[in-house]
Structure formats: structure tokens, C-alpha cells
Coordinates of C-alpha atoms in Angstrom, one line a residue:
X1 CA -5.9 -59.9 -39.3
X2 CA -6.6 -58.2 -42.7
X3 CA -9.7 -59.1 -44.7
X4 CA -9.2 -61.8 -47.4
X5 CA -9.6 -59.3 -50.2
X6 CA -7.6 -56.4 -48.6
X7 CA -4.3 -55.7 -50.5
X8 CA -1.2 -56.9 -48.6
X9 CA 2.2 -55.4 -49.0
X10 CA 3.4 -58.3 -51.1
X11 CA 0.7 -57.4 -53.7
X12 CA 2.1 -54.0 -54.3
X13 CA 3.8 -54.7 -57.6
X14 CA 0.8 -56.7 -58.9
X15 CA -1.6 -53.9 -57.9
X16 CA 0.6 -51.3 -59.6
X17 CA 0.7 -53.4 -62.8
X18 CA -3.1 -53.7 -62.7
X19 CA -3.5 -49.9 -62.5
X20 CA -0.9 -49.4 -65.3
X21 CA -2.9 -51.9 -67.5
X22 CA -6.1 -50.0 -66.7
X23 CA -4.5 -46.7 -67.7
X24 CA -3.0 -48.3 -70.8
X25 CA -6.5 -49.3 -71.9
X26 CA -8.1 -45.9 -71.0
X27 CA -9.1 -43.2 -73.4
X28 CA -6.5 -41.0 -71.8
X29 CA -3.5 -43.2 -72.7
X30 CA -2.3 -41.2 -75.7
X31 CA -2.5 -37.9 -73.8
X32 CA -0.6 -39.4 -70.8
X33 CA 2.1 -40.7 -73.2
X34 CA 2.4 -37.3 -74.8
X35 CA 2.6 -35.5 -71.4
X36 CA 5.2 -38.0 -70.2
X37 CA 7.3 -37.4 -73.3
X38 CA 7.0 -33.6 -72.8
X39 CA 8.1 -33.9 -69.2
X40 CA 11.1 -35.9 -70.1
X41 CA 12.1 -33.3 -72.6
X42 CA 11.6 -30.4 -70.2
X43 CA 13.3 -32.1 -67.3
X44 CA 16.2 -33.1 -69.5
X45 CA 16.5 -29.6 -70.7
X46 CA 16.4 -28.3 -67.1
X47 CA 19.2 -30.8 -66.2
X48 CA 21.4 -29.6 -69.1
X49 CA 20.9 -25.9 -68.1
X50 CA 21.8 -26.8 -64.5
X51 CA 25.1 -28.1 -65.8
X52 CA 25.6 -24.8 -67.6
X53 CA 24.7 -22.9 -64.4
X54 CA 27.2 -24.9 -62.4
X55 CA 30.0 -24.2 -65.0
X56 CA 29.0 -20.5 -64.9
X57 CA 29.7 -20.5 -61.2
X58 CA 33.4 -21.2 -61.7
X59 CA 33.8 -18.6 -64.4
X60 CA 31.8 -15.9 -62.5
X61 CA 33.6 -16.3 -59.1
X62 CA 37.0 -16.6 -60.8
X63 CA 36.3 -13.2 -62.5
X64 CA 35.6 -11.8 -59.1
X65 CA 38.8 -13.3 -57.6
X66 CA 40.8 -11.9 -60.5
X67 CA 39.0 -8.5 -60.4
X68 CA 38.3 -8.9 -64.1
X69 CA 35.5 -6.4 -64.8
X70 CA 34.9 -7.4 -68.5
X71 CA 34.6 -11.0 -67.6
X72 CA 32.4 -10.1 -64.7
X73 CA 29.8 -8.3 -66.9
X74 CA 30.1 -11.0 -69.6
X75 CA 29.2 -13.7 -67.0
X76 CA 26.3 -11.5 -65.7
X77 CA 24.7 -11.4 -69.2
X78 CA 25.3 -15.1 -69.6
X79 CA 23.6 -15.7 -66.2
X80 CA 20.5 -13.7 -67.5
X81 CA 20.3 -16.1 -70.4
X82 CA 20.7 -19.2 -68.3
X83 CA 18.2 -18.0 -65.6
X84 CA 15.7 -17.0 -68.2
X85 CA 15.9 -20.4 -69.9
X86 CA 15.5 -22.2 -66.5
X87 CA 12.6 -20.0 -65.7
X88 CA 10.8 -20.9 -68.9
X89 CA 11.5 -24.6 -68.4
X90 CA 10.3 -24.4 -64.8
X91 CA 7.0 -22.8 -65.9
X92 CA 6.6 -25.4 -68.6
X93 CA 7.3 -28.2 -66.2
X94 CA 4.7 -26.8 -63.7
X95 CA 2.1 -26.7 -66.4
X96 CA 2.9 -30.2 -67.6
X97 CA 2.8 -31.4 -64.0
X98 CA -0.6 -30.0 -63.3
X99 CA -2.0 -31.3 -66.6
X100 CA -0.5 -34.7 -65.9
X101 CA -2.2 -34.9 -62.5
X102 CA -5.5 -33.9 -64.0
X103 CA -5.4 -36.4 -66.9
X104 CA -4.0 -39.2 -64.6
X105 CA -6.8 -38.5 -62.2
X106 CA -9.3 -38.6 -65.0
X107 CA -8.1 -42.0 -66.2
X108 CA -8.1 -43.5 -62.7
X109 CA -11.4 -42.1 -61.7
X110 CA -13.2 -43.0 -64.9
X111 CA -11.8 -46.6 -64.6
X112 CA -12.8 -47.0 -61.0
X113 CA -16.3 -45.7 -61.7
X114 CA -16.7 -48.1 -64.6
X115 CA -15.4 -51.0 -62.4
X116 CA -17.6 -50.0 -59.4
X117 CA -20.8 -49.5 -61.4
X118 CA -20.5 -52.6 -63.6
X119 CA -23.7 -54.7 -63.3
X120 CA -24.2 -55.9 -59.7
X121 CA -20.8 -54.9 -58.3
X122 CA -21.8 -51.8 -56.4
X123 CA -24.1 -54.0 -54.3
X124 CA -21.7 -56.8 -53.8
X125 CA -18.7 -54.7 -52.9
X126 CA -20.8 -52.9 -50.3
X127 CA -21.4 -56.2 -48.5
X128 CA -17.8 -57.4 -48.9
X129 CA -16.3 -56.2 -45.6
X130 CA -13.7 -53.6 -45.0
X131 CA -12.6 -53.3 -48.7
X132 CA -16.2 -52.1 -49.6
X133 CA -16.5 -49.5 -46.9
X134 CA -16.8 -45.9 -48.2
X135 CA -16.1 -46.6 -51.9
X136 CA -16.8 -42.9 -52.6
X137 CA -13.6 -42.1 -50.8
X138 CA -11.6 -44.6 -52.8
X139 CA -13.0 -43.2 -56.1
X140 CA -12.8 -39.5 -55.2
X141 CA -10.1 -38.7 -52.6
X142 CA -7.8 -41.7 -53.0
X143 CA -7.7 -41.6 -56.8
X144 CA -7.0 -37.8 -56.7
X145 CA -4.3 -38.3 -54.1
X146 CA -2.7 -41.1 -56.0
X147 CA -2.6 -39.0 -59.2
X148 CA -1.0 -36.1 -57.4
X149 CA 1.6 -38.3 -55.6
X150 CA 2.4 -40.4 -58.7
X151 CA 3.1 -37.3 -60.8
X152 CA 5.2 -35.5 -58.1
X153 CA 7.3 -38.5 -57.2
X154 CA 7.7 -39.7 -60.8
X155 CA 8.9 -36.3 -62.1
X156 CA 11.1 -35.8 -59.0
X157 CA 12.7 -39.3 -59.5
X158 CA 13.3 -38.6 -63.2
X159 CA 14.8 -35.2 -62.3
X160 CA 17.0 -36.6 -59.6
X161 CA 18.2 -39.4 -61.9
X162 CA 19.2 -37.0 -64.7
X163 CA 20.9 -34.6 -62.3
X164 CA 22.8 -37.5 -60.7
X165 CA 24.0 -38.8 -64.1
X166 CA 25.1 -35.3 -65.1
X167 CA 26.8 -34.0 -62.0
X168 CA 28.5 -37.2 -60.9
X169 CA 30.6 -36.8 -64.0
X170 CA 31.3 -33.1 -63.1
X171 CA 32.3 -34.0 -59.6
X172 CA 34.5 -36.9 -60.8
X173 CA 36.4 -34.6 -63.1
X174 CA 37.0 -32.0 -60.4
X175 CA 38.5 -34.5 -58.0
X176 CA 40.1 -37.2 -60.2
X177 CA 43.6 -35.7 -60.0
X178 CA 43.5 -34.3 -56.5
X179 CA 46.4 -35.3 -54.2
X180 CA 45.4 -35.6 -50.6
X181 CA 47.8 -35.2 -47.6
X182 CA 47.5 -36.8 -44.2
X183 CA 50.3 -36.6 -41.6
X184 CA 53.0 -36.1 -44.2
X185 CA 51.7 -38.9 -46.5
X186 CA 50.4 -38.0 -50.0
X187 CA 47.9 -40.2 -51.8
X188 CA 45.3 -39.9 -54.5
X189 CA 41.7 -41.3 -54.5
X190 CA 40.3 -40.8 -58.1
X191 CA 37.0 -39.1 -57.8
X192 CA 37.1 -39.0 -54.0
X193 CA 34.4 -36.4 -53.8
X194 CA 32.0 -38.8 -55.6
X195 CA 32.7 -41.5 -53.1
X196 CA 32.2 -39.0 -50.3
X197 CA 28.8 -38.0 -51.7
X198 CA 27.8 -41.7 -52.1
X199 CA 28.8 -42.6 -48.5
X200 CA 27.1 -39.5 -47.1
X201 CA 23.9 -40.0 -49.0
X202 CA 23.9 -43.8 -48.4
X203 CA 24.2 -43.4 -44.7
X204 CA 21.4 -40.8 -44.6
X205 CA 19.2 -43.0 -46.8
X206 CA 19.7 -46.0 -44.5
X207 CA 18.9 -44.1 -41.4
X208 CA 15.9 -42.6 -43.0
X209 CA 14.6 -46.0 -44.1
X210 CA 15.0 -47.3 -40.5
X211 CA 13.1 -44.3 -39.2
X212 CA 10.3 -44.4 -41.8
X213 CA 9.7 -48.2 -42.3
X214 CA 6.5 -48.1 -40.3
X215 CA 5.0 -45.1 -42.2
X216 CA 3.3 -47.3 -44.9
X217 CA 1.1 -49.4 -42.6
X218 CA 0.4 -46.5 -40.3
X219 CA -0.6 -44.2 -43.2
X220 CA -2.9 -46.9 -44.6
X221 CA -4.4 -47.4 -41.2
X222 CA -4.9 -43.6 -40.8
X223 CA -6.8 -43.4 -44.1
X224 CA -9.0 -46.3 -42.9
X225 CA -9.8 -44.6 -39.6
X226 CA -10.4 -41.2 -41.4
X227 CA -12.8 -43.0 -43.7
X228 CA -14.7 -44.6 -40.7
X229 CA -15.0 -41.2 -39.0
X230 CA -16.2 -39.5 -42.1
X231 CA -18.8 -42.2 -42.7
X232 CA -20.1 -41.9 -39.1
X233 CA -20.3 -38.1 -39.4
X234 CA -22.3 -38.3 -42.6
X235 CA -24.6 -41.0 -41.2
X236 CA -25.3 -38.8 -38.1
X237 CA -25.9 -35.8 -40.4
X238 CA -28.3 -37.7 -42.6
X239 CA -30.3 -39.1 -39.6
X240 CA -30.3 -35.9 -37.5
X241 CA -34.1 -36.0 -37.1
X242 CA -34.3 -39.6 -35.9
X243 CA -31.4 -39.0 -33.4
X244 CA -33.2 -35.9 -32.1
X245 CA -36.6 -37.6 -31.8
X246 CA -35.1 -40.5 -29.9
X247 CA -32.9 -38.2 -27.7
X248 CA -30.0 -40.3 -28.9
X249 CA -27.4 -37.5 -29.0
X250 CA -25.4 -38.9 -26.1
X251 CA -25.3 -42.3 -27.7
X252 CA -24.2 -40.9 -31.1
X253 CA -21.7 -38.6 -29.5
X254 CA -20.1 -41.6 -27.7
X255 CA -19.9 -43.5 -31.0
X256 CA -18.3 -40.6 -32.8
X257 CA -15.8 -40.0 -30.0
X258 CA -14.9 -43.7 -30.0
X259 CA -14.1 -43.6 -33.7
X260 CA -12.2 -40.3 -33.3
X261 CA -10.2 -41.9 -30.4
X262 CA -9.1 -44.7 -32.7
X263 CA -8.0 -42.2 -35.3
X264 CA -6.1 -40.2 -32.7
X265 CA -4.3 -43.3 -31.5
X266 CA -3.0 -43.8 -35.1
X267 CA -2.1 -40.1 -35.4
X268 CA -0.1 -40.3 -32.2
X269 CA 1.9 -43.2 -33.6
X270 CA 2.4 -41.4 -36.8
X271 CA 3.7 -38.3 -34.9
X272 CA 6.3 -40.5 -33.2
X273 CA 7.5 -42.0 -36.5
X274 CA 7.5 -38.7 -38.2
X275 CA 9.5 -37.1 -35.4
X276 CA 12.2 -39.8 -35.6
X277 CA 12.3 -39.3 -39.4
X278 CA 12.7 -35.5 -38.9
X279 CA 15.8 -36.1 -36.7
X280 CA 17.4 -37.8 -39.7
X281 CA 16.2 -35.5 -42.5
X282 CA 16.8 -32.2 -40.6
X283 CA 20.1 -33.4 -39.2
X284 CA 21.5 -34.5 -42.5
X285 CA 20.2 -31.1 -43.9
X286 CA 22.2 -29.1 -41.4
X287 CA 25.3 -31.2 -41.9
X288 CA 24.9 -30.6 -45.6
X289 CA 25.5 -26.9 -45.1
X290 CA 29.2 -27.6 -44.3
X291 CA 29.9 -31.1 -45.8
X292 CA 30.5 -30.1 -49.4
X293 CA 33.0 -27.4 -48.5
X294 CA 34.7 -29.7 -46.1
X295 CA 35.0 -32.4 -48.8
X296 CA 36.3 -30.0 -51.4
X297 CA 38.6 -28.0 -49.1
X298 CA 41.7 -30.4 -49.4
X299 CA 41.7 -29.8 -53.2
X300 CA 41.3 -26.0 -52.7
X301 CA 44.1 -25.7 -50.1
X302 CA 46.3 -27.9 -52.2
X303 CA 46.0 -25.5 -55.1
X304 CA 44.2 -27.9 -57.4
X305 CA 41.0 -25.8 -57.3
X306 CA 40.5 -22.1 -57.8
X307 CA 38.0 -20.3 -55.7
X308 CA 35.5 -20.5 -58.5
X309 CA 36.4 -24.2 -58.9
X310 CA 35.7 -24.7 -55.2
X311 CA 32.2 -23.2 -55.5
X312 CA 31.6 -25.3 -58.6
X313 CA 32.7 -28.4 -56.7
X314 CA 30.4 -27.5 -53.8
X315 CA 27.5 -27.0 -56.2
X316 CA 28.1 -30.3 -58.0
X317 CA 28.4 -32.1 -54.6
X318 CA 25.1 -30.6 -53.5
X319 CA 23.4 -31.7 -56.7
X320 CA 24.8 -35.3 -56.5
X321 CA 23.9 -35.5 -52.8
X322 CA 20.4 -34.1 -53.4
X323 CA 19.8 -36.6 -56.1
X324 CA 21.0 -39.5 -53.9
X325 CA 19.0 -38.2 -51.0
X326 CA 15.8 -38.4 -53.1
X327 CA 14.6 -41.3 -50.9
X328 CA 15.4 -39.5 -47.7
X329 CA 13.6 -36.3 -48.7
X330 CA 10.6 -38.2 -50.0
X331 CA 10.2 -40.9 -47.4
X332 CA 6.9 -39.6 -46.1
X333 CA 5.5 -39.0 -49.6
X334 CA 6.6 -42.5 -50.7
X335 CA 4.9 -44.1 -47.7
X336 CA 1.8 -42.1 -48.4
X337 CA 1.9 -43.0 -52.1
X338 CA 2.4 -46.7 -51.4
X339 CA -0.5 -46.8 -48.9
X340 CA -2.8 -44.9 -51.3
X341 CA -1.9 -47.2 -54.2
X342 CA -2.7 -50.2 -52.0
X343 CA -6.1 -48.8 -51.2
X344 CA -6.9 -47.9 -54.8
X345 CA -5.4 -51.0 -56.4
X346 CA -6.9 -53.3 -53.7
X347 CA -10.3 -51.8 -54.2
X348 CA -10.1 -52.2 -58.0
X349 CA -8.9 -55.8 -57.8
X350 CA -11.6 -56.6 -55.3
X351 CA -14.2 -55.4 -57.8
X352 CA -12.7 -57.6 -60.5
X353 CA -12.5 -60.6 -58.2
X354 CA -16.2 -60.3 -57.4
X355 CA -17.0 -61.6 -60.9
X356 CA -14.4 -64.4 -60.8
X357 CA -15.4 -65.8 -57.5
X358 CA -17.3 -69.1 -57.7
X359 CA -17.3 -70.6 -54.3
X360 CA -18.8 -73.9 -53.2
X361 CA -22.3 -72.9 -54.1
X362 CA -23.1 -70.8 -57.1
X363 CA -26.4 -70.3 -58.9
X364 CA -26.3 -70.9 -62.7
X365 CA -28.0 -68.2 -64.7
X366 CA -29.0 -68.4 -68.4
X367 CA -31.4 -67.0 -70.9
X368 CA -34.6 -69.1 -71.3
X369 CA -35.0 -69.8 -75.0
X370 CA -38.8 -70.0 -74.8
X371 CA -39.2 -66.6 -73.1
X372 CA -40.4 -67.8 -69.7
X373 CA -39.0 -67.4 -66.2
X374 CA -37.8 -70.9 -65.2
X375 CA -36.4 -71.9 -61.8
X376 CA -34.9 -75.4 -61.6
X377 CA -33.9 -76.8 -58.2
X378 CA -33.2 -73.3 -57.0
X379 CA -31.7 -72.9 -53.5
X380 CA -30.4 -69.6 -52.3
X381 CA -27.7 -69.5 -49.7
X382 CA -28.8 -66.5 -47.7
X383 CA -27.4 -65.1 -44.4
X384 CA -30.5 -66.7 -42.8
X385 CA -29.6 -70.1 -44.1
X386 CA -30.4 -72.1 -47.3
X387 CA -33.9 -71.4 -48.7
X388 CA -35.8 -72.9 -51.6
X389 CA -39.2 -72.8 -53.1
X390 CA -41.8 -75.5 -52.3
X391 CA -41.7 -76.5 -56.0
X392 CA -38.5 -77.9 -57.5
X393 CA -39.3 -76.8 -61.0
X394 CA -41.2 -73.5 -61.6
X395 CA -42.2 -72.0 -64.9
X396 CA -43.8 -68.5 -65.1
X397 CA -45.2 -67.7 -68.5
X398 CA -45.8 -64.2 -69.9
X399 CA -48.8 -62.4 -68.4
X400 CA -49.0 -64.5 -65.2
X401 CA -49.3 -63.0 -61.7
X402 CA -47.3 -65.0 -59.2
X403 CA -47.0 -64.5 -55.4
X404 CA -44.0 -65.9 -53.5
X405 CA -44.7 -65.9 -49.8
X406 CA -42.1 -66.2 -47.0
X407 CA -42.0 -65.6 -43.2
X408 CA -40.1 -62.6 -41.8
X409 CA -36.3 -63.3 -42.0
X410 CA -36.9 -66.3 -44.4
X411 CA -34.6 -64.8 -47.1
X412 CA -37.2 -63.1 -49.4
X413 CA -34.8 -60.3 -50.2
X414 CA -32.0 -62.8 -51.0
X415 CA -34.3 -64.6 -53.4
X416 CA -35.2 -61.2 -55.1
X417 CA -31.5 -60.4 -55.4
X418 CA -30.8 -63.8 -56.9
X419 CA -33.5 -63.3 -59.5
X420 CA -32.0 -59.8 -60.3
X421 CA -28.5 -61.3 -60.6
X422 CA -27.1 -59.5 -57.5
X423 CA -26.8 -62.6 -55.3
X424 CA -25.0 -65.5 -56.9
X425 CA -24.6 -67.9 -54.0
X426 CA -26.7 -71.0 -53.9
X427 CA -27.6 -73.9 -56.1
X428 CA -29.8 -74.7 -59.1
X429 CA -30.5 -72.7 -62.2
X430 CA -32.4 -69.5 -63.1
X431 CA -33.6 -69.1 -66.7
X432 CA -34.6 -65.5 -67.5
X433 CA -36.7 -64.3 -70.5
X434 CA -34.7 -62.9 -73.4
X435 CA -36.8 -59.7 -73.5
X436 CA -34.8 -56.8 -72.0
X437 CA -38.0 -55.0 -70.9
X438 CA -37.7 -56.4 -67.4
X439 CA -37.7 -54.3 -64.2
X440 CA -36.8 -55.3 -60.7
X441 CA -38.2 -53.2 -57.8
X442 CA -36.5 -53.5 -54.4
X443 CA -38.4 -52.9 -51.2
X444 CA -36.9 -49.4 -50.9
X445 CA -37.5 -47.2 -53.9
X446 CA -34.4 -45.6 -55.4
X447 CA -35.0 -41.9 -56.3
X448 CA -31.9 -40.2 -57.9
X449 CA -31.3 -36.5 -57.4
X450 CA -32.5 -34.2 -60.2
X451 CA -35.8 -33.1 -61.7
X452 CA -38.9 -35.1 -60.7
X453 CA -39.4 -35.7 -64.5
X454 CA -35.9 -37.3 -64.7
X455 CA -36.6 -39.4 -61.6
X456 CA -39.7 -40.8 -63.3
X457 CA -37.8 -41.5 -66.5
X458 CA -34.8 -43.1 -64.8
X459 CA -32.7 -44.8 -66.1
X460 CA -33.9 -43.5 -69.4
X461 CA -34.0 -40.0 -70.7
X462 CA -37.1 -37.8 -70.0
X463 CA -36.9 -36.3 -73.5
X464 CA -37.6 -39.7 -75.0
X465 CA -41.1 -39.9 -73.4
X466 CA -44.3 -38.0 -74.2
X467 CA -44.4 -35.1 -71.7
X468 CA -48.2 -35.7 -71.1
X469 CA -47.5 -39.2 -69.8
X470 CA -45.7 -38.0 -66.7
X471 CA -48.8 -36.2 -65.2
X472 CA -51.0 -39.2 -66.2
X473 CA -48.7 -41.7 -64.4
X474 CA -48.6 -39.6 -61.3
X475 CA -52.4 -39.3 -61.3
X476 CA -52.8 -43.0 -61.8
X477 CA -50.9 -43.6 -58.6
X478 CA -52.7 -40.9 -56.6
X479 CA -49.8 -38.4 -56.8
X480 CA -51.5 -35.6 -58.8
X481 CA -50.3 -33.1 -56.2
X482 CA -46.7 -33.7 -57.5
X483 CA -47.6 -32.9 -61.2
X484 CA -46.8 -29.3 -60.8
X485 CA -43.3 -30.1 -59.6
X486 CA -42.1 -32.2 -62.5
X487 CA -39.4 -29.7 -63.4
X488 CA -38.4 -29.0 -59.8
X489 CA -35.0 -30.3 -58.6
X490 CA -34.9 -31.6 -55.0
X491 CA -33.7 -34.5 -52.7
X492 CA -36.9 -36.5 -53.3
X493 CA -35.8 -39.3 -51.0
X494 CA -35.9 -36.8 -48.1
X495 CA -38.9 -34.7 -49.1
X496 CA -41.4 -37.4 -49.8
X497 CA -42.9 -40.0 -47.5
X498 CA -42.1 -43.7 -48.0
X499 CA -45.5 -44.3 -49.5
X500 CA -45.0 -41.4 -52.0
X501 CA -41.6 -42.7 -52.9
X502 CA -43.0 -46.1 -53.7
X503 CA -45.8 -44.5 -55.6
X504 CA -43.2 -42.7 -57.8
X505 CA -41.4 -45.9 -58.4
X506 CA -44.6 -47.6 -59.6
X507 CA -45.5 -44.5 -61.7
X508 CA -42.0 -45.0 -63.3
X509 CA -43.1 -48.6 -63.9
X510 CA -46.2 -47.3 -65.8
X511 CA -44.0 -45.0 -68.0
X512 CA -41.6 -47.7 -69.0
X513 CA -44.3 -50.5 -69.5
X514 CA -42.0 -53.5 -68.9
X515 CA -43.2 -57.0 -69.9
X516 CA -41.7 -58.5 -66.8
X517 CA -41.8 -57.1 -63.2
X518 CA -40.3 -58.6 -60.1
X519 CA -41.1 -56.8 -56.8
X520 CA -39.6 -57.3 -53.4
X521 CA -42.3 -56.4 -50.7
X522 CA -42.6 -52.9 -52.1
X523 CA -46.4 -53.1 -52.5
X524 CA -46.8 -53.6 -48.8
X525 CA -45.7 -50.0 -48.1
X526 CA -48.4 -48.5 -50.2
X527 CA -51.6 -47.2 -48.8
X528 CA -54.8 -49.2 -49.5
X529 CA -55.7 -46.8 -52.2
X530 CA -52.2 -47.0 -53.7
X531 CA -52.2 -50.8 -53.6
X532 CA -55.6 -51.0 -55.3
X533 CA -54.4 -48.5 -58.0
X534 CA -51.3 -50.5 -58.6
X535 CA -53.1 -53.8 -59.0
X536 CA -55.6 -52.1 -61.3
X537 CA -52.6 -51.2 -63.5
X538 CA -51.8 -54.9 -64.0
X539 CA -55.5 -55.4 -64.9
X540 CA -55.5 -52.5 -67.4
X541 CA -52.5 -50.7 -68.8
X542 CA -50.0 -53.5 -67.8
X543 CA -52.4 -56.4 -68.4
X544 CA -49.8 -58.0 -70.7
X545 CA -47.0 -57.8 -68.1
X546 CA -45.9 -60.6 -65.9
X547 CA -45.8 -59.8 -62.1
X548 CA -43.7 -61.8 -59.6
X549 CA -44.3 -60.4 -56.2
X550 CA -42.2 -61.6 -53.2
X551 CA -44.0 -60.7 -49.9
X552 CA -44.7 -61.8 -46.3
X553 CA -47.7 -63.9 -45.2
X554 CA -49.9 -60.8 -45.3
X555 CA -49.3 -60.3 -49.0
X556 CA -52.0 -62.7 -50.2
X557 CA -54.5 -61.4 -52.7
X558 CA -57.0 -63.1 -55.0
X559 CA -55.3 -61.0 -57.8
X560 CA -52.4 -63.5 -57.9
X561 CA -53.2 -66.7 -59.8
X562 CA -50.4 -68.7 -58.3
X563 CA -48.8 -68.8 -54.9
X564 CA -45.4 -70.3 -54.1
X565 CA -43.8 -70.6 -50.6
X566 CA -40.2 -70.2 -49.4
X567 CA -39.0 -73.0 -47.2
X568 CA -35.7 -73.2 -45.2
X569 CA -33.2 -76.0 -45.9
X570 CA -30.0 -77.1 -44.2
X571 CA -27.8 -78.5 -47.0
X572 CA -25.9 -75.5 -48.1
X573 CA -24.3 -73.2 -45.4
X574 CA -25.5 -69.7 -44.8
X575 CA -23.5 -67.1 -46.7
X576 CA -22.1 -63.7 -45.8
X577 CA -20.4 -62.0 -48.7
X578 CA -17.8 -60.4 -46.4
X579 CA -16.5 -63.8 -45.4
X580 CA -15.9 -65.1 -48.9
X581 CA -12.4 -66.0 -49.9
X582 CA -12.2 -64.1 -53.1
X583 CA -9.2 -64.9 -55.3
X584 CA -6.1 -62.9 -54.6

């Protein structure tokens, strides 16, 4: 059964409209509109020149049949003009196609990044089940693929529609007065070649739909399995040292092979469906080699068409049939496009739904008008159960040092996330200070890629800070050995120990000088010297800052003037974000 926030087939139109609205509100909307108009002009010009080329066919081959040398050379010069114009239009169409793909991808990708990295969403979607797995692939690969397919299919459909409208009239005129004979009986079917083309293309389209109807779900499942395998491979690559130390290669190999086997099972089913579809597409293609001539031959043998007229009718029949066969020829691409749109649109809608979901228990957040941190009847619905503080009403004034103690697994991190606005499930009210100089520090320090100087200044700009402050902050946290590497770029989360990473995070704290600091167990990972240096900061440089520290029972320290305790409750059920019924 699909997850509650996974896009279903019946949501296809709604998801498509959502993506169109997003593109309509994007900065690229005017460029996209101009490109679309340019493509319409170029494709329309190409369709008109195809009509001229089709008419040229009759005149050229009639000149050959009549052995008219002057007319022959005249038609050759005319062909050079038509071919040159078509070449220029084809080149222009190719350039517009490529530009449209790039701009469409830009609009989709920028929108998805903005939706994904809206406050709190990246965390929540990561815990939301299958829809939040590998968001990088949805933003990068799926958005790119959707832009490519949308452009190719859109332009192809426009071209086929124009050619159909143009050549169906040509085909009708060539066969409207043809008298057919069968067993001595003479009868006329106005535009009979048009009806023959419709019947032929309709039969091929129906058979193609029957063969390809399972391609959409199978393609979507394939992308999901590809994503799972890619994630597992990246995970194994990132933890190669740990796997080798524990001699876990066989275990990891088994996991990777199991995921690969699931992918292969989907690929085998796709091969079967694609093979059946190929029977239809290739078979109709072979029949098409003779079908136009067979359909036009009665008019030719009856004398209603010259040899050039026959070839003109064959060309018109092929154009009409090719336009009508657009679905047949693009069945696989349409299935791929539909599955990709469901993935991208479903991901985007899930991100929006995260903000609209209320649920049976939701914490109320507001700005405290008196610039204090106030918790009123706060209960957090964590995966471990419902937790609350041992005091129903808590007020933490500026400058206070407060310790919140909880046993292992008691939901300390859920409380931290609730204070930071990441976890919204529970009851009660959180009142936050109005001052924006507030920093939240998770138990695992986040160190972005880049220069060490930029890591310390994150999320601000290094240029906005006094260069001398960086070395001073490192020295204050016992990290003077890193002062010479401030302008070095590296993967700091891999090069430094956990204690050094936390030391950098607290050196960042010293640079930003926030008035309010909420910490989740991060101090515990520091060395004794690092812990002492940090607490000294709050007695000196950060003496005016408020510190709320959430820690285990070992986190007690006379430094903290107030101690609160987390206590489990049973009123509100435990919550797992992946189980929430987000609005559809």
C-alpha cells in the first residue's frame, strides 16, 4: 500500500496544475513564455514548409515522368530553397528546445530547493516515510528528467497536431473524388484515404495502449528502487572505514545485493512490457512501408492520380499517420514523463502539506511579548511517548542558565526540536523571545563544506566579521592548531574528531554572540578542558546570554542555576512523522 503522502494516479492532473502554478510564479515565467511563443512560430513555419515540400514532390516526379528537363531543374532549385529553409527552422527549433529544457529545469529546481529548504521542512520531510527518501534525487535528477521530457513531448505533440491539421486537408483533397471499383461495382468514399489513415493509426494506438498500460507504475517503481540502491551505495561509501573495522563487508554486500535484486525484478517486468510494446510499434512501422502505397494505389490505377500525385498522396498519408501515431511512438516516453511528474509533484505537494498538517496534537508557538522563554503546559508527543516537564509553567528570563535533565530515550531531542520549531506534535504552548539572536545547537554539529573561515561564520558571511576574531574564537575553545587552516577548504566533518567538530560549533557561537542559546547534549561530547572552556564563555564573553541545556542525568553542574526534569506521560499517543495522514 502506498504511503499516505505518496502521489496516486488520480492526483496526476492536480499535481501537474501545482507545478504549472509554481512555474507561473517563478522568475523564469517570462522567459518560458517567450520560448514557448518562439517554438510555436518555428514549429508552425516548419509545418508550412512541409506542405510546400509535399506539393513539390508531385511537381518534381511529374517532371521526371514527362521527361521535362526545364521543369526538372526548376524543381531542383525550388527544392534547395525549401530544404535550406527547413534546415534553418530545424536548427532554430533545436536551439529553442535546448534553451527551454534549461530554463524549465531552472524554474523547477529553484522552486523545489526553495520548498525543500523552507524553515523546518528538510528535517520533517526526511522523517516522513517513502516520500522523503533521497530528496536530492527528486531535486536533481527527477527535475532535470521532467524538464527534458516535458519539452520533447510538448514540442512533439504541437508539431504532430499542426502537421495533422495541415496534411489531413491535403489527403482529403487528393481522395475526395476518387471512384473505387470492387467486383464490377463502382462507388466513391469522399476522402477515403483520410479514413484509412484514421483507422490504421487508431488500431495501432489502441494496441499500443494495451501493451504499455503498465509502464507508468513500473517506471515509477523502477525510479524508487534505483533511488534505494543509490542511497545504499552512498551510505556504504561514506562508512567504508567503519565497515572495514567491523569486518562487515559480507553483511553490507548482502544488503546491497538484496536491494539490487529488487531493482532487477522491476527491470525484468519492464523488459516484458517493453517487448510487447515493441511488437506493436515495430510491426506497425513495417506495415507502414507498404500501407500508404496500397491505400493510394486504387486512385493511381484508376487514372485519378499521376505518378507524382501518387507520391504526394503517399507522403501526405505518412504525415497524417505519423501525427496520429504520436501516442504509439511515444508510449514509453509518456509513461516515463507521467511517472517522473508524479515523483516531482508528489514531493513538492508533500513539502507544502507539512505546514498545513495539524493532527490531533499540535504545539502552539508564539512570540513572548516580554522577551522571555515561556513554556505553558507543554507536552511533546515523541516516538518514545508523551513527555512533559516537571513544572507546568516555566519562564526563563534573559541571562539565566537552565538545565533540563532526562533519562536516555526520554525524548530530550524531541523537546529540543520542539523548542527549535522542527517538531510540532504535542500539546501546550511555547513562547519564544522576540530577539532574533537565538541559536539552537543539535547534539551533532553541522559543518558545511568550504573554507574553515566560512564554516565558523555560518550561516553568515565571513567578510562581515573581524578577521582577528576567528583565531581568537578557535584559541578560546582549545583549537589553536586549526588557526593556520582558516582559508583551507576541506570536508571538515570527515577530517576532524567529534570533539573538534563540537569545539568548532561553539567557537561559531562565540563569533555570533547570540542572546539565547539552546543546546541538545552537545556539551557532553566535549573534553573536560573543552567543557570548562565553554562554561567559562558563559561566565565571561557570553555572560549576558541565556543558556538552556538539555542533557542526560550526568549533565548536572553547579553552573546551572535551575534544573528541570523530563517526565513521561500517557495521555497523548507517541508520534512517528512517517505515519501522519497529511492532507492530500
